[in-house]
Short mmCIF file of N, CA and C and ligand atoms in Angstrom, two decimals:
data_model
loop_
_atom_site.label_atom_id
_atom_site.label_comp_id
_atom_site.label_asym_id
_atom_site.label_seq_id
_atom_site.Cartn_x
_atom_site.Cartn_y
_atom_site.Cartn_z
N MET L 280 21.68 -36.07 7.32
CA MET L 280 21.19 -34.78 7.80
C MET L 280 20.70 -33.90 6.65
N ILE L 281 20.17 -34.55 5.63
CA ILE L 281 19.70 -33.77 4.48
C ILE L 281 18.53 -32.87 4.87
N SER L 282 17.65 -33.44 5.68
CA SER L 282 16.45 -32.66 6.01
C SER L 282 16.81 -31.36 6.73
N LYS L 283 17.87 -31.43 7.55
CA LYS L 283 18.28 -30.22 8.27
C LYS L 283 18.80 -29.17 7.28
N ARG L 284 19.53 -29.68 6.26
CA ARG L 284 20.05 -28.74 5.27
C ARG L 284 18.90 -28.09 4.50
N ILE L 285 17.91 -28.89 4.16
CA ILE L 285 16.76 -28.34 3.44
C ILE L 285 16.07 -27.26 4.28
N LEU L 286 15.98 -27.54 5.57
CA LEU L 286 15.36 -26.55 6.45
C LEU L 286 16.14 -25.25 6.44
N TRP L 287 17.48 -25.37 6.44
CA TRP L 287 18.31 -24.17 6.39
C TRP L 287 18.05 -23.37 5.13
N VAL L 288 18.05 -24.11 4.01
CA VAL L 288 17.85 -23.44 2.72
C VAL L 288 16.48 -22.77 2.70
N ALA L 289 15.49 -23.52 3.17
CA ALA L 289 14.13 -22.97 3.18
C ALA L 289 14.06 -21.74 4.09
N GLY L 290 14.78 -21.83 5.21
CA GLY L 290 14.80 -20.71 6.14
C GLY L 290 15.40 -19.46 5.52
N PHE L 291 16.51 -19.65 4.82
CA PHE L 291 17.13 -18.50 4.17
C PHE L 291 16.26 -17.95 3.05
N ALA L 292 15.63 -18.86 2.32
CA ALA L 292 14.76 -18.42 1.23
C ALA L 292 13.60 -17.59 1.80
N ALA L 293 13.05 -18.05 2.92
CA ALA L 293 11.94 -17.34 3.54
C ALA L 293 12.40 -15.97 4.05
N MET L 294 13.62 -15.94 4.62
CA MET L 294 14.14 -14.67 5.11
C MET L 294 14.33 -13.70 3.96
N PHE L 295 14.87 -14.24 2.87
CA PHE L 295 15.14 -13.38 1.72
C PHE L 295 13.83 -12.85 1.14
N ALA L 296 12.84 -13.74 1.05
CA ALA L 296 11.53 -13.33 0.54
C ALA L 296 10.95 -12.26 1.44
N GLY L 297 11.16 -12.42 2.76
CA GLY L 297 10.65 -11.44 3.71
C GLY L 297 11.29 -10.09 3.47
N ILE L 298 12.58 -10.08 3.21
CA ILE L 298 13.29 -8.82 3.00
C ILE L 298 12.81 -8.14 1.73
N THR L 299 12.69 -8.93 0.65
CA THR L 299 12.30 -8.30 -0.61
C THR L 299 10.85 -7.84 -0.57
N ALA L 300 10.01 -8.58 0.20
CA ALA L 300 8.60 -8.20 0.27
C ALA L 300 8.39 -7.00 1.19
N ALA L 301 9.38 -6.73 2.03
CA ALA L 301 9.21 -5.66 3.02
C ALA L 301 9.11 -4.29 2.35
N GLN L 302 9.73 -4.08 1.22
CA GLN L 302 9.68 -2.82 0.49
C GLN L 302 10.17 -1.67 1.36
N ALA L 303 10.17 -0.50 0.75
CA ALA L 303 10.47 0.69 1.54
C ALA L 303 9.18 1.11 2.22
N GLY L 304 9.27 2.02 3.13
CA GLY L 304 8.04 2.51 3.76
C GLY L 304 7.78 1.83 5.08
N ASN L 305 7.22 2.59 5.98
CA ASN L 305 6.95 2.12 7.34
C ASN L 305 5.43 2.09 7.54
N PRO L 306 4.86 0.87 7.66
CA PRO L 306 3.40 0.77 7.76
C PRO L 306 2.81 1.47 8.98
N ALA L 307 3.57 1.50 10.10
CA ALA L 307 3.05 2.15 11.30
C ALA L 307 2.96 3.66 11.08
N ALA L 308 4.00 4.21 10.45
CA ALA L 308 3.97 5.64 10.12
C ALA L 308 2.87 5.91 9.10
N GLY L 309 2.70 4.98 8.17
CA GLY L 309 1.66 5.11 7.15
C GLY L 309 0.28 5.14 7.76
N LYS L 310 0.08 4.34 8.80
CA LYS L 310 -1.22 4.31 9.46
C LYS L 310 -1.56 5.69 10.04
N GLU L 311 -0.55 6.30 10.68
CA GLU L 311 -0.75 7.66 11.22
C GLU L 311 -1.12 8.64 10.10
N LYS L 312 -0.36 8.54 9.01
CA LYS L 312 -0.56 9.49 7.91
C LYS L 312 -1.86 9.24 7.17
N SER L 313 -2.42 8.03 7.31
CA SER L 313 -3.63 7.68 6.55
C SER L 313 -4.89 8.28 7.19
N LYS L 314 -4.75 8.92 8.34
CA LYS L 314 -5.95 9.46 9.01
C LYS L 314 -6.67 10.48 8.13
N SER L 315 -5.89 11.24 7.37
CA SER L 315 -6.52 12.25 6.51
C SER L 315 -7.15 11.62 5.26
N CYS L 316 -6.89 10.37 5.02
CA CYS L 316 -7.42 9.68 3.85
C CYS L 316 -8.67 8.88 4.22
N ALA L 317 -8.83 8.62 5.52
CA ALA L 317 -9.85 7.68 5.99
C ALA L 317 -11.27 8.12 5.66
N ALA L 318 -11.51 9.44 5.66
CA ALA L 318 -12.87 9.94 5.42
C ALA L 318 -13.39 9.41 4.08
N CYS L 319 -12.53 9.30 3.10
CA CYS L 319 -12.98 8.83 1.79
C CYS L 319 -12.67 7.35 1.58
N HIS L 320 -11.47 6.94 1.94
CA HIS L 320 -11.04 5.58 1.60
C HIS L 320 -11.29 4.56 2.70
N GLY L 321 -11.86 4.98 3.83
CA GLY L 321 -12.10 4.05 4.94
C GLY L 321 -10.87 3.95 5.84
N ALA L 322 -11.09 3.61 7.11
CA ALA L 322 -10.00 3.60 8.09
C ALA L 322 -8.87 2.67 7.69
N ASP L 323 -9.20 1.51 7.13
CA ASP L 323 -8.16 0.56 6.74
C ASP L 323 -8.06 0.44 5.22
N GLY L 324 -8.65 1.40 4.53
CA GLY L 324 -8.57 1.38 3.07
C GLY L 324 -9.71 0.62 2.42
N ASN L 325 -10.64 0.14 3.25
CA ASN L 325 -11.81 -0.54 2.69
C ASN L 325 -12.97 0.44 2.59
N SER L 326 -12.92 1.27 1.59
CA SER L 326 -13.99 2.23 1.37
C SER L 326 -15.31 1.50 1.14
N THR L 327 -16.39 2.06 1.67
CA THR L 327 -17.70 1.47 1.42
C THR L 327 -18.49 2.30 0.42
N VAL L 328 -17.89 3.39 -0.03
CA VAL L 328 -18.55 4.27 -0.99
C VAL L 328 -17.96 4.01 -2.39
N PRO L 329 -18.81 3.66 -3.33
CA PRO L 329 -18.29 3.29 -4.66
C PRO L 329 -17.44 4.37 -5.33
N ASP L 330 -17.68 5.65 -5.01
CA ASP L 330 -16.90 6.73 -5.62
C ASP L 330 -15.43 6.71 -5.20
N PHE L 331 -15.16 6.09 -4.06
CA PHE L 331 -13.80 6.10 -3.53
C PHE L 331 -13.19 4.72 -3.63
N PRO L 332 -12.11 4.57 -4.38
CA PRO L 332 -11.52 3.23 -4.57
C PRO L 332 -11.00 2.61 -3.28
N ARG L 333 -11.08 1.30 -3.21
CA ARG L 333 -10.51 0.57 -2.07
C ARG L 333 -9.00 0.48 -2.24
N LEU L 334 -8.30 0.77 -1.19
CA LEU L 334 -6.84 0.73 -1.23
C LEU L 334 -6.29 -0.48 -0.47
N ALA L 335 -7.12 -1.07 0.39
CA ALA L 335 -6.66 -2.19 1.23
C ALA L 335 -6.24 -3.37 0.37
N GLY L 336 -5.04 -3.86 0.63
CA GLY L 336 -4.56 -5.05 -0.07
C GLY L 336 -4.08 -4.76 -1.48
N GLN L 337 -4.11 -3.50 -1.88
CA GLN L 337 -3.61 -3.15 -3.21
C GLN L 337 -2.08 -3.32 -3.20
N HIS L 338 -1.50 -3.58 -4.37
CA HIS L 338 -0.05 -3.77 -4.42
C HIS L 338 0.71 -2.50 -4.04
N TYR L 339 1.78 -2.69 -3.31
CA TYR L 339 2.64 -1.57 -2.87
C TYR L 339 3.06 -0.71 -4.06
N ASP L 340 3.59 -1.37 -5.09
CA ASP L 340 4.10 -0.62 -6.24
C ASP L 340 3.00 0.19 -6.93
N TYR L 341 1.82 -0.40 -6.99
CA TYR L 341 0.69 0.29 -7.64
C TYR L 341 0.34 1.56 -6.86
N LEU L 342 0.30 1.44 -5.54
CA LEU L 342 -0.06 2.58 -4.70
C LEU L 342 0.99 3.69 -4.81
N VAL L 343 2.26 3.30 -4.80
CA VAL L 343 3.33 4.30 -4.94
C VAL L 343 3.20 5.00 -6.29
N LYS L 344 2.93 4.23 -7.33
CA LYS L 344 2.83 4.83 -8.66
C LYS L 344 1.61 5.75 -8.75
N ALA L 345 0.47 5.28 -8.25
CA ALA L 345 -0.76 6.09 -8.32
C ALA L 345 -0.54 7.44 -7.62
N LEU L 346 0.00 7.40 -6.41
CA LEU L 346 0.19 8.64 -5.65
C LEU L 346 1.25 9.53 -6.30
N SER L 347 2.32 8.92 -6.80
CA SER L 347 3.37 9.71 -7.46
C SER L 347 2.82 10.35 -8.73
N ASP L 348 1.96 9.63 -9.43
CA ASP L 348 1.39 10.16 -10.67
C ASP L 348 0.40 11.31 -10.41
N TYR L 349 -0.36 11.21 -9.33
CA TYR L 349 -1.23 12.34 -8.97
C TYR L 349 -0.37 13.55 -8.64
N LYS L 350 0.73 13.29 -7.91
CA LYS L 350 1.63 14.37 -7.48
C LYS L 350 2.28 15.05 -8.68
N SER L 351 2.71 14.26 -9.64
CA SER L 351 3.42 14.82 -10.79
C SER L 351 2.46 15.38 -11.85
N GLY L 352 1.18 15.00 -11.77
CA GLY L 352 0.23 15.45 -12.78
C GLY L 352 0.06 14.46 -13.90
N GLU L 353 0.84 13.37 -13.85
CA GLU L 353 0.74 12.30 -14.85
C GLU L 353 -0.67 11.71 -14.84
N ARG L 354 -1.22 11.56 -13.64
CA ARG L 354 -2.60 11.10 -13.49
C ARG L 354 -3.41 12.27 -12.94
N LYS L 355 -4.48 12.57 -13.63
CA LYS L 355 -5.23 13.77 -13.27
C LYS L 355 -6.51 13.44 -12.52
N ASN L 356 -6.68 14.06 -11.38
CA ASN L 356 -7.93 13.95 -10.63
C ASN L 356 -8.01 15.16 -9.71
N ALA L 357 -9.12 15.87 -9.79
CA ALA L 357 -9.27 17.13 -9.05
C ALA L 357 -9.23 16.93 -7.54
N ILE L 358 -9.66 15.75 -7.08
CA ILE L 358 -9.66 15.51 -5.63
C ILE L 358 -8.28 15.07 -5.16
N MET L 359 -7.71 14.09 -5.83
CA MET L 359 -6.45 13.50 -5.37
C MET L 359 -5.22 14.37 -5.65
N ALA L 360 -5.26 15.18 -6.70
CA ALA L 360 -4.06 15.96 -7.06
C ALA L 360 -3.58 16.85 -5.91
N PRO L 361 -4.46 17.70 -5.35
CA PRO L 361 -3.97 18.56 -4.26
C PRO L 361 -3.56 17.77 -3.01
N LEU L 362 -4.22 16.64 -2.78
CA LEU L 362 -3.86 15.83 -1.61
C LEU L 362 -2.48 15.21 -1.80
N ALA L 363 -2.23 14.67 -2.98
CA ALA L 363 -0.95 14.02 -3.25
C ALA L 363 0.18 15.03 -3.34
N ALA L 364 -0.16 16.25 -3.75
CA ALA L 364 0.87 17.29 -3.90
C ALA L 364 1.57 17.56 -2.57
N SER L 365 0.84 17.39 -1.48
CA SER L 365 1.42 17.70 -0.17
C SER L 365 2.18 16.50 0.42
N LEU L 366 2.17 15.36 -0.28
CA LEU L 366 2.86 14.18 0.25
C LEU L 366 4.31 14.14 -0.22
N SER L 367 5.21 13.79 0.69
CA SER L 367 6.61 13.58 0.30
C SER L 367 6.76 12.15 -0.22
N LYS L 368 7.92 11.86 -0.81
CA LYS L 368 8.19 10.49 -1.28
C LYS L 368 8.07 9.52 -0.11
N ARG L 369 8.57 9.93 1.02
CA ARG L 369 8.53 9.12 2.23
C ARG L 369 7.08 8.86 2.67
N ASP L 370 6.25 9.92 2.63
CA ASP L 370 4.83 9.77 2.98
C ASP L 370 4.18 8.74 2.06
N ILE L 371 4.47 8.86 0.78
CA ILE L 371 3.87 7.95 -0.22
C ILE L 371 4.28 6.51 0.07
N GLU L 372 5.55 6.30 0.38
CA GLU L 372 6.02 4.94 0.67
C GLU L 372 5.40 4.40 1.96
N ASP L 373 5.28 5.25 2.97
CA ASP L 373 4.67 4.82 4.23
C ASP L 373 3.19 4.46 4.02
N LEU L 374 2.49 5.32 3.29
CA LEU L 374 1.06 5.06 3.04
C LEU L 374 0.88 3.78 2.24
N ALA L 375 1.73 3.59 1.23
CA ALA L 375 1.64 2.37 0.41
C ALA L 375 1.96 1.13 1.25
N ALA L 376 2.92 1.28 2.16
CA ALA L 376 3.27 0.15 3.03
C ALA L 376 2.09 -0.21 3.93
N PHE L 377 1.39 0.80 4.41
CA PHE L 377 0.23 0.56 5.28
C PHE L 377 -0.92 -0.09 4.51
N TYR L 378 -1.34 0.56 3.42
CA TYR L 378 -2.53 0.05 2.71
C TYR L 378 -2.29 -1.33 2.08
N SER L 379 -1.07 -1.56 1.61
CA SER L 379 -0.80 -2.86 0.96
C SER L 379 -0.84 -4.00 1.97
N ARG L 380 -0.71 -3.67 3.26
CA ARG L 380 -0.75 -4.71 4.29
C ARG L 380 -2.15 -4.90 4.89
N GLN L 381 -3.11 -4.10 4.48
CA GLN L 381 -4.46 -4.27 5.01
C GLN L 381 -5.20 -5.36 4.23
N GLN L 382 -6.10 -6.01 4.95
CA GLN L 382 -6.87 -7.08 4.33
C GLN L 382 -8.00 -6.46 3.51
N GLY L 383 -8.03 -6.77 2.22
CA GLY L 383 -9.11 -6.26 1.39
C GLY L 383 -10.39 -7.06 1.64
N LEU L 384 -11.53 -6.42 1.52
CA LEU L 384 -12.80 -7.12 1.69
C LEU L 384 -13.00 -8.08 0.53
N THR L 385 -13.62 -9.19 0.82
CA THR L 385 -13.98 -10.10 -0.26
C THR L 385 -15.37 -9.72 -0.75
N VAL L 386 -15.43 -9.36 -1.99
CA VAL L 386 -16.71 -8.92 -2.54
C VAL L 386 -17.37 -10.10 -3.24
N LYS L 387 -18.61 -10.36 -2.86
CA LYS L 387 -19.35 -11.46 -3.51
C LYS L 387 -20.28 -10.88 -4.57
N TYR L 388 -20.22 -11.41 -5.75
CA TYR L 388 -21.07 -10.91 -6.83
C TYR L 388 -22.23 -11.86 -7.04
C1 HEC T 420 -12.09 13.75 -0.45
C2 HEC T 420 -11.96 12.32 -0.66
C3 HEC T 420 -10.58 11.71 -0.74
C4 HEC T 420 -9.56 11.83 0.18
C5 HEC T 420 -9.53 12.61 1.49
C6 HEC T 420 -8.48 10.99 -0.32
N1 HEC T 420 -8.82 10.41 -1.51
FE1 HEC T 420 -7.70 9.12 -2.59
N2 HEC T 420 -9.13 9.06 -4.03
C7 HEC T 420 -10.32 9.74 -4.00
C8 HEC T 420 -11.02 9.56 -5.27
C9 HEC T 420 -12.37 10.15 -5.67
C10 HEC T 420 -10.18 8.73 -6.06
C11 HEC T 420 -10.42 8.25 -7.50
C12 HEC T 420 -9.71 9.24 -8.41
C13 HEC T 420 -9.49 8.76 -9.82
O1 HEC T 420 -10.46 8.36 -10.46
O2 HEC T 420 -8.33 8.81 -10.28
C14 HEC T 420 -9.02 8.42 -5.24
C15 HEC T 420 -7.98 7.63 -5.66
C16 HEC T 420 -6.89 7.28 -4.89
C17 HEC T 420 -5.87 6.33 -5.28
C18 HEC T 420 -5.82 5.54 -6.57
C19 HEC T 420 -6.60 4.27 -6.40
C20 HEC T 420 -6.63 3.39 -7.62
O3 HEC T 420 -7.26 2.31 -7.52
O4 HEC T 420 -6.05 3.71 -8.65
C21 HEC T 420 -4.99 6.25 -4.25
C22 HEC T 420 -3.74 5.38 -4.18
C23 HEC T 420 -5.44 7.18 -3.23
N3 HEC T 420 -6.60 7.76 -3.64
C24 HEC T 420 -4.80 7.39 -2.02
C25 HEC T 420 -5.19 8.35 -1.10
C26 HEC T 420 -4.40 8.70 0.06
C27 HEC T 420 -3.09 8.03 0.45
C28 HEC T 420 -5.07 9.69 0.71
C29 HEC T 420 -4.65 10.46 1.95
C30 HEC T 420 -3.39 11.16 1.85
C31 HEC T 420 -6.29 9.94 -0.05
N4 HEC T 420 -6.31 9.12 -1.15
C32 HEC T 420 -7.27 10.85 0.32
C33 HEC T 420 -10.81 10.48 -2.94
C34 HEC T 420 -10.10 10.83 -1.81
#
């Protein structure tokens, strides 16, 4: 019954990976909160305007850091600073959870 044991181990490993990949933040709540961001970054984070960075598929940690840095003033940008200032830690985590789960466009060069 070795194969069954391997399946168990693989199952637990997959569960554990799922838990660690889940991160903090609620993607459904993030989707709601992202409505005010959509005008610039696109509904699912796939901005079509070069001035506005694509957020879809970006790493969760990167998004949390970028937004936290705008909020703290560590990263300076006249557009994003006031927007991030009004976000709570929870908002930032929810938004990051949402955008990191969106499919980024494949750009062909
Ligand atoms: C008025 C347009 C506008 C709106 C609305 C807007 N952004 Fe931005 N966002 C920008 C611009 C411009 C930048 C690039 C700033 C820079 O160079 O640092 C940016 C950058 C970012 C970045 C960093 C991306 C990177 O690749 O480093 C994140 C994350 C982000 N925005 C999230 C959001 C979220 C979340 C919201 C909604 C709460 C939002 N933005 C609303 C214009 C906007």
